[in-house]
Amino acid sequence: MTSTDSAQQPTDAPAKAPAKDPWDLPDVSGLVVGVLGGTGPQGKGLAYRLARAGQKVIIGSRAAERAQAAADELGHGIEGHDNAETARRSDLVIVAVPWEGHGKTLESLREELAGKLVVDCVNPLGFDKKGAYALKPQEGSAAEQAAALLPDSRVTAAFHHLSAVLLQDPEIAEIDTDVMVLGEVRADVEIVQALAGRIPGMRGVFAGRLRNAHQVESLVANLISVNRRYKAHAGLRVTDV
Amino acid sequence: MTSTDSAQQPTDAPAKAPAKDPWDLPDVSGLVVGVLGGTGPQGKGLAYRLARAGQKVIIGSRAAERAQAAADELGHGIEGHDNAETARRSDLVIVAVPWEGHGKTLESLREELAGKLVVDCVNPLGFDKKGAYALKPQEGSAAEQAAALLPDSRVTAAFHHLSAVLLQDPEIAEIDTDVMVLGEVRADVEIVQALAGRIPGMRGVFAGRLRNAHQVESLVANLISVNRRYKAHAGLRVTDV
């Protein structure tokens, strides 16, 4: 057991310039958000929630016509294009492809994703008779794999712990969960936090650097166990924050 | 992104015998709880909270006199003994030793811990200038190391995400967090869930098998980042459960 309090400031520390308010987040309402793998349940659910919150969203898929069909189904001004076109047209690109296609897809989009803010939400998991378990990517995590494959992009990680069922259910107005956001550059992380905060019920919480992404990604295996035991669509709240 | 909903039952599934209520937990008020490493901040905080909730608690340490001193300081009927004596006298033994001493301590207590319910709450972490990061034990996790070293014990994992500062502060009446409990045997897991539930504010939630303990243990690195950014003592709530 390790104390989580190691960063606590001594109460008699000398006065310093006030730290930036961690909840002072940028206005991201004008950003175009692309969702690679936007025809899968999670990508589609996330595209729907963001568009419903007023964000301009483009769904990407390997086949443009499948992306277009998903976009038409969801409405809210969502467009559909192939992954490359989606990446080109977007300011911020959410990577929601299956883990199996993760590396290959990103490698093929290196040019289109250059300069973009990339938000990886892929959970490398295996499944067997006992349920889900974590897979450990060679790079450490899916997010670190993305960072390695996309040296000219700004890579962050977020949106791992969402229930596709809840995201896609139009009857549900609020999603009761925090979104852990990881990244190396504070300004990028804050954009993703702000984006998460646009979805009613959600809050984006900074949760560390990319080297600590693996446990956030693989915690989905635990949430699957929770969902099975409690017949739930579990999310996570960070308390005292 | 992998759906967390994979366990969802089809709504037209044939009627089955009603599943056991996952919140129907045993009465654990009569169990004697030992805390190995009970003189460290987390072990001491946990011992204090459990004793304050009415549990009989024994603090264990390598040196009996240090354990005794910590017990005297905390009150609430807490006893202090060396680790071996603590294990012998307890029904349920919480392992809260530093990761560095984890394997060696457990190996030396194999006999005393035989037949006992062992609750591992150790987080294998490294620290450098950039903060905390996960260490990957050869066995997969601290809990799996415990299971490997204690073949005659019933090993579970829980209590990873608690703030020692909050645990030890007598002014704080409730700790606002869920406790993820992992294990292979449902009856054992439920005892630990019930024990967590004795502390006001806490709730023990089943969160998977021991093979999924690593991400729960190492998520503490993320909570340390949260605490630093938000000047908080973060905990976690599982929503929709």
XYZ file of C-alpha atoms in Angstrom:
482
model
C 0.000 0.000 0.000
C 1.498 3.294 -1.052
C 0.198 6.603 0.160
C -1.591 8.583 -2.531
C -0.765 11.717 -0.600
C 2.891 12.032 -1.509
C 2.269 15.308 -3.320
C 0.783 16.992 -0.319
C 2.183 20.447 0.285
C 3.500 21.225 3.738
C 1.113 23.740 5.240
C 3.957 26.035 6.207
C 5.431 26.226 2.682
C 6.473 29.721 1.620
C 3.857 31.707 -0.312
C 4.042 31.206 -4.078
C 2.256 32.715 -7.057
C -1.235 31.200 -7.135
C -1.335 28.048 -9.239
C -3.514 28.025 -12.335
C -7.057 26.940 -11.519
C -7.226 23.353 -12.817
C -10.895 23.901 -13.747
C -10.168 26.926 -15.908
C -10.547 25.050 -19.199
C -10.579 26.383 -22.764
C -13.642 26.884 -24.969
C -13.623 23.954 -27.370
C -17.072 24.451 -28.868
C -15.610 25.434 -32.237
C -13.412 22.362 -32.696
C -14.254 19.778 -35.337
C -14.049 16.323 -33.742
C -13.307 13.256 -35.846
C -13.948 9.761 -34.524
C -11.868 7.029 -36.163
C -13.706 3.767 -35.789
C -16.873 5.801 -35.444
C -19.086 3.008 -36.721
C -18.293 0.747 -33.742
C -20.531 0.903 -30.676
C -18.240 3.079 -28.580
C -17.166 5.415 -31.359
C -20.721 5.812 -32.477
C -21.915 6.445 -28.950
C -19.255 9.065 -28.364
C -19.948 10.748 -31.718
C -23.632 10.875 -30.845
C -23.071 12.383 -27.396
C -20.627 15.031 -28.633
C -22.830 16.030 -31.581
C -25.870 16.151 -29.320
C -23.901 18.513 -27.071
C -23.384 20.821 -30.036
C -19.961 19.731 -31.273
C -19.261 19.374 -34.992
C -18.489 15.658 -35.410
C -17.198 13.567 -38.293
C -17.411 9.807 -38.174
C -14.538 7.987 -39.808
C -14.463 4.415 -41.025
C -12.389 2.364 -43.430
C -15.313 2.552 -45.882
C -16.744 6.035 -46.467
C -20.221 4.680 -47.201
C -20.387 2.891 -43.827
C -19.330 6.114 -42.103
C -21.947 8.025 -44.069
C -24.647 5.528 -43.111
C -23.770 5.801 -39.412
C -23.725 9.598 -39.653
C -27.136 9.660 -41.318
C -28.525 7.370 -38.655
C -27.256 9.567 -35.812
C -28.227 12.971 -37.229
C -27.183 16.079 -35.251
C -25.199 17.319 -38.250
C -22.717 14.451 -38.084
C -20.766 13.775 -41.294
C -19.216 10.511 -42.414
C -15.993 10.019 -44.361
C -13.216 7.499 -44.674
C -10.622 7.630 -41.891
C -8.073 9.669 -43.854
C -10.585 12.324 -44.902
C -11.962 12.410 -41.356
C -8.492 13.021 -39.961
C -7.801 15.783 -42.499
C -11.032 17.642 -41.757
C -10.826 17.423 -37.947
C -9.034 19.493 -35.325
C -9.212 16.762 -32.737
C -9.318 13.067 -33.603
C -10.645 10.402 -31.247
C -9.204 6.950 -31.922
C -11.925 4.378 -31.191
C -10.842 1.544 -33.468
C -10.556 -2.046 -32.213
C -7.196 -2.757 -30.585
C -6.428 -5.306 -33.294
C -6.367 -2.599 -35.961
C -4.918 0.162 -33.794
C -1.290 0.235 -34.853
C -1.940 -0.356 -38.533
C -4.659 2.274 -38.766
C -2.582 4.953 -37.050
C 0.521 4.160 -39.050
C -1.420 4.665 -42.267
C -2.711 8.058 -41.076
C 0.535 9.563 -39.844
C 0.463 12.361 -42.394
C -3.226 13.222 -41.997
C -2.867 13.275 -38.214
C 0.239 15.481 -38.145
C -0.361 18.519 -35.968
C -3.713 17.205 -34.767
C -4.749 16.557 -31.212
C -5.213 12.786 -31.024
C -7.284 11.262 -28.215
C -6.728 7.554 -27.864
C -9.504 5.648 -26.107
C -8.548 2.122 -27.084
C -8.446 -0.606 -24.409
C -6.157 -3.517 -25.274
C -7.995 -6.495 -23.812
C -8.146 -10.212 -24.314
C -11.144 -12.401 -23.565
C -11.465 -16.017 -22.516
C -13.884 -18.157 -20.528
C -13.012 -16.292 -17.325
C -13.816 -12.915 -18.847
C -11.615 -10.018 -19.881
C -7.967 -9.458 -19.091
C -5.399 -6.786 -19.875
C -3.066 -7.054 -22.837
C 0.240 -5.208 -22.489
C 1.276 -3.473 -25.715
C 4.991 -3.494 -26.428
C 5.026 0.299 -26.150
C 3.381 0.115 -22.701
C -0.164 1.079 -23.678
C -2.311 1.832 -26.692
C -1.748 5.540 -26.060
C 2.018 5.126 -25.990
C 1.817 3.089 -29.171
C -0.092 5.977 -30.744
C 2.543 8.435 -29.542
C 5.299 6.266 -30.985
C 3.540 5.909 -34.344
C 2.480 9.560 -34.575
C 5.560 11.640 -33.709
C 4.050 14.757 -35.291
C 0.706 14.555 -33.474
C -0.240 15.657 -29.971
C -1.308 12.388 -28.350
C -3.518 12.152 -25.283
C -5.692 9.361 -23.853
C -9.260 9.566 -22.528
C -12.803 8.194 -22.742
C -11.831 4.626 -21.776
C -14.494 3.809 -19.233
C -17.741 4.612 -20.997
C -20.641 2.301 -21.568
C -21.612 2.145 -25.248
C -25.132 1.196 -24.196
C -25.553 4.380 -22.163
C -23.841 6.566 -24.748
C -26.144 5.388 -27.505
C -29.413 5.483 -25.551
C -31.230 8.691 -26.571
C -33.475 8.405 -23.502
C -30.505 8.978 -21.221
C -29.821 12.681 -20.730
C -26.755 12.499 -18.500
C -23.845 10.078 -18.277
C -22.798 9.796 -14.636
C -19.027 9.428 -14.934
C -15.730 11.236 -14.882
C -13.341 10.894 -17.802
C -9.696 10.340 -16.914
C -7.531 12.343 -19.308
C -3.833 11.568 -19.706
C -1.161 13.386 -21.613
C 2.204 15.095 -21.583
C 1.192 18.668 -22.471
C -1.153 20.443 -20.116
C -2.770 22.621 -22.815
C -3.674 19.514 -24.845
C -4.998 17.683 -21.819
C -7.174 20.649 -20.933
C -8.749 20.699 -24.390
C -9.735 17.055 -23.946
C -11.010 17.727 -20.425
C -13.131 20.548 -21.787
C -14.458 18.310 -24.550
C -15.482 15.625 -22.040
C -17.152 18.308 -19.965
C -19.443 19.217 -22.852
C -21.338 15.943 -22.416
C -23.924 16.370 -19.650
C -22.913 14.451 -16.523
C -19.315 13.998 -17.587
C -16.268 15.758 -16.245
C -12.739 15.531 -17.603
C -10.170 14.946 -14.850
C -6.419 15.034 -15.431
C -5.070 11.624 -14.429
C -1.392 11.586 -15.285
C 1.141 11.119 -18.043
C 0.951 8.636 -20.884
C 3.339 6.275 -19.105
C 0.474 5.702 -16.683
C -2.088 4.988 -19.405
C -1.863 1.194 -19.301
C -3.710 0.807 -16.020
C -6.411 3.237 -17.112
C -6.918 1.343 -20.358
C -6.944 -2.072 -18.745
C -9.228 -1.080 -15.872
C -11.985 -1.737 -18.395
C -11.451 -5.431 -17.684
C -12.475 -4.714 -14.087
C -15.482 -2.665 -15.126
C -16.626 -5.592 -17.263
C -16.513 -7.753 -14.110
C -18.444 -5.077 -12.238
C -21.076 -4.931 -14.966
C -21.472 -8.686 -14.951
C -21.824 -8.979 -11.174
C -24.137 -5.995 -10.695
C -25.921 -6.012 -14.065
C -24.793 -2.429 -14.428
C -23.189 -0.019 -16.870
C -20.488 1.140 -14.508
C -18.608 4.386 -14.718
C -16.084 6.007 -12.385
C -16.126 9.184 -10.330
C -12.993 10.633 -8.803
C -13.918 11.847 -5.329
C -12.581 14.891 -3.442
C -11.920 16.583 -6.799
C -12.142 1.328 -27.078
C -13.766 -1.860 -25.939
C -17.340 -1.971 -24.805
C -17.721 -2.502 -21.090
C -21.142 -3.927 -21.784
C -20.136 -7.319 -23.083
C -21.805 -9.088 -20.182
C -25.193 -7.624 -20.875
C -27.923 -10.207 -20.843
C -30.240 -10.336 -23.828
C -33.589 -9.086 -22.636
C -35.339 -12.105 -24.108
C -33.162 -14.664 -22.304
C -35.118 -17.549 -20.762
C -36.132 -17.109 -17.123
C -33.551 -18.426 -14.669
C -33.395 -18.867 -10.937
C -32.899 -15.409 -9.414
C -29.222 -14.599 -9.035
C -27.862 -14.031 -5.545
C -28.214 -10.387 -4.523
C -24.655 -9.038 -4.821
C -25.304 -6.747 -1.854
C -26.297 -9.600 0.439
C -23.002 -9.652 2.347
C -22.026 -11.601 5.461
C -21.775 -10.247 8.999
C -18.077 -9.771 9.635
C -18.306 -7.857 12.885
C -16.855 -10.763 14.863
C -13.703 -11.192 12.786
C -10.321 -10.283 14.191
C -8.455 -8.188 11.633
C -4.673 -8.074 11.561
C -2.788 -5.389 9.666
C 0.746 -6.340 8.628
C 2.736 -3.162 8.170
C 0.271 -1.535 10.495
C 2.755 1.082 11.640
C 2.999 2.674 8.178
C 0.638 5.533 7.305
C -1.830 3.462 5.269
C -1.849 0.434 7.550
C -2.233 2.645 10.583
C -5.029 4.613 8.943
C -6.882 1.466 7.981
C -6.416 -0.059 11.435
C -7.786 3.123 12.983
C -10.860 3.234 10.731
C -11.711 -0.422 11.222
C -11.267 -0.273 14.981
C -13.298 2.928 15.163
C -16.052 1.089 13.287
C -16.063 -1.558 16.023
C -13.784 -4.207 14.515
C -11.219 -5.991 16.682
C -7.883 -4.971 15.151
C -4.293 -6.064 15.694
C -1.428 -4.046 14.306
C 1.542 -6.062 13.144
C 5.077 -4.856 12.624
C 8.503 -6.427 12.413
C 9.160 -5.136 15.929
C 6.469 -5.897 18.501
C 7.265 -2.768 20.516
C 6.672 -0.504 17.509
C 3.356 -2.245 16.875
C 2.445 -1.820 20.510
C 3.297 1.885 20.427
C 1.136 2.435 17.336
C -1.711 0.489 18.923
C -1.514 2.525 22.128
C -1.520 5.739 20.136
C -4.637 4.746 18.166
C -6.729 3.357 21.020
C -10.102 1.788 20.182
C -8.939 -1.531 21.664
C -6.241 -2.048 19.047
C -3.475 -4.481 20.006
C 0.066 -4.558 18.688
C 2.257 -7.607 18.071
C 4.990 -8.702 15.732
C 3.825 -9.767 12.273
C 3.862 -13.513 12.991
C 1.867 -13.199 16.191
C -0.542 -10.810 14.468
C -1.123 -13.332 11.682
C -1.679 -16.155 14.170
C -4.232 -14.211 16.196
C -6.221 -12.853 13.238
C -9.015 -14.272 11.075
C -8.379 -11.838 8.264
C -4.985 -10.307 7.572
C -4.501 -7.076 5.621
C -1.080 -6.819 3.988
C -0.032 -3.154 4.044
C 3.740 -3.504 4.008
C 5.917 -1.536 1.574
C 6.229 -3.229 -1.829
C 9.974 -3.644 -1.279
C 9.377 -5.990 1.651
C 6.232 -7.647 0.307
C 7.545 -10.958 -0.997
C 10.019 -11.536 1.810
C 7.493 -10.744 4.538
C 4.815 -13.027 3.120
C 7.244 -15.861 2.475
C 8.296 -15.770 6.124
C 4.655 -15.932 7.297
C 3.419 -18.784 5.104
C 2.674 -21.009 8.042
C 0.996 -18.352 10.198
C -1.161 -17.245 7.271
C -2.301 -20.736 6.270
C -6.086 -20.894 6.174
C -6.429 -17.155 6.745
C -8.171 -14.683 4.517
C -5.394 -12.442 3.228
C -6.240 -9.009 1.810
C -3.392 -7.530 -0.165
C -3.474 -3.751 -0.555
C 0.072 -3.183 -1.739
C 0.713 -0.948 -4.766
C 4.000 -1.687 -6.550
C 5.116 1.758 -7.690
C 8.328 3.472 -8.662
C 9.007 7.182 -8.292
C 11.198 9.564 -10.227
C 11.250 13.271 -11.078
C 8.108 12.904 -13.192
C 6.148 11.348 -10.353
C 4.894 7.816 -9.787
C 4.754 4.950 -12.253
C 3.627 1.342 -12.154
C 6.032 -1.496 -11.436
C 5.054 -4.860 -12.898
C 5.739 -7.746 -10.509
C 6.946 -10.934 -12.127
C 3.770 -12.682 -10.935
C 1.595 -9.991 -12.544
C 0.669 -8.019 -9.445
C 1.373 -7.815 -5.736
C -1.806 -9.820 -5.123
C -0.730 -12.576 -7.491
C 2.664 -12.631 -5.826
C 0.886 -13.108 -2.513
C -1.206 -15.916 -3.971
C 1.919 -17.603 -5.328
C 3.769 -17.319 -2.004
C 0.776 -18.323 0.152
C -0.717 -21.428 -1.461
C -2.581 -22.323 1.738
C -4.167 -18.896 2.256
C -7.259 -17.347 0.662
C -5.818 -14.322 -1.115
C -7.863 -11.294 -2.156
C -6.916 -7.697 -2.999
C -8.571 -4.484 -1.832
C -8.093 -1.084 -0.136
C -5.629 0.212 -2.744
C -6.991 3.683 -3.381
C -7.283 5.194 0.072
C -5.720 8.384 1.294
C -3.693 7.837 4.459
C -4.271 11.465 5.364
C -8.040 11.046 5.335
C -7.917 7.654 7.050
C -5.888 9.018 9.946
C -7.752 12.289 10.440
C -10.096 11.803 13.437
C -12.076 14.884 12.385
C -13.248 13.102 9.233
C -16.300 10.970 9.898
C -16.818 9.472 6.424
C -14.437 8.432 3.683
C -16.087 9.101 0.331
C -14.838 6.184 -1.772
C -15.631 2.722 -3.016
C -13.191 -0.095 -2.395
C -12.503 -2.382 -5.343
C -12.261 -5.973 -4.098
C -10.658 -8.682 -6.240
C -10.462 -12.384 -5.719
C -11.141 -15.853 -7.030
C -13.656 -17.107 -4.457
C -16.903 -15.225 -4.121
C -17.398 -16.002 -0.430
C -13.969 -14.570 0.392
C -14.528 -11.492 -1.735
C -17.822 -10.867 -0.003
C -16.207 -10.949 3.434
C -13.785 -8.250 2.308
C -16.594 -6.226 0.747
C -18.480 -6.423 4.017
C -15.401 -5.348 5.947
C -14.921 -2.290 3.697
C -18.584 -1.464 4.176
C -18.127 -1.183 7.911
C -16.171 2.052 7.461
C -18.634 4.947 7.096
C -18.716 6.239 3.532
C -16.995 3.197 2.044
C -18.535 0.459 -0.005
C -16.829 -2.735 -1.134
C -17.431 -3.453 -4.826
C -16.398 -6.688 -6.527
C -14.018 -5.719 -9.332
C -12.723 -8.928 -10.860
C -10.242 -11.736 -10.501
C -6.685 -11.489 -9.248
C -5.331 -11.570 -12.796
C -6.879 -8.099 -13.131
C -5.281 -6.766 -9.942
C -2.281 -5.088 -11.569
C -4.254 -2.207 -13.043
C -6.111 -1.644 -9.782
C -2.840 -1.562 -7.850
C -1.079 0.712 -10.299
C -3.987 3.134 -10.689
C -2.588 4.676 -7.518
C 0.043 6.312 -9.732
C -2.809 8.126 -11.489
C -4.450 9.130 -8.224
C -1.151 10.639 -7.118
C -1.225 12.786 -10.285
C -4.821 13.728 -9.520
C -3.912 14.701 -5.976
C -1.042 16.834 -7.157
C -3.037 18.689 -9.811
C -6.150 19.246 -7.713
C -4.572 19.414 -4.248
C -6.968 16.659 -3.273
C -7.148 13.306 -1.518
C -8.861 11.503 -4.359
C -10.904 8.348 -4.066
C -13.016 6.458 -6.593
C -16.709 5.761 -6.860
C -18.092 3.154 -9.208
C -21.256 4.609 -10.752
C -24.460 2.787 -11.727
C -23.719 0.193 -9.031
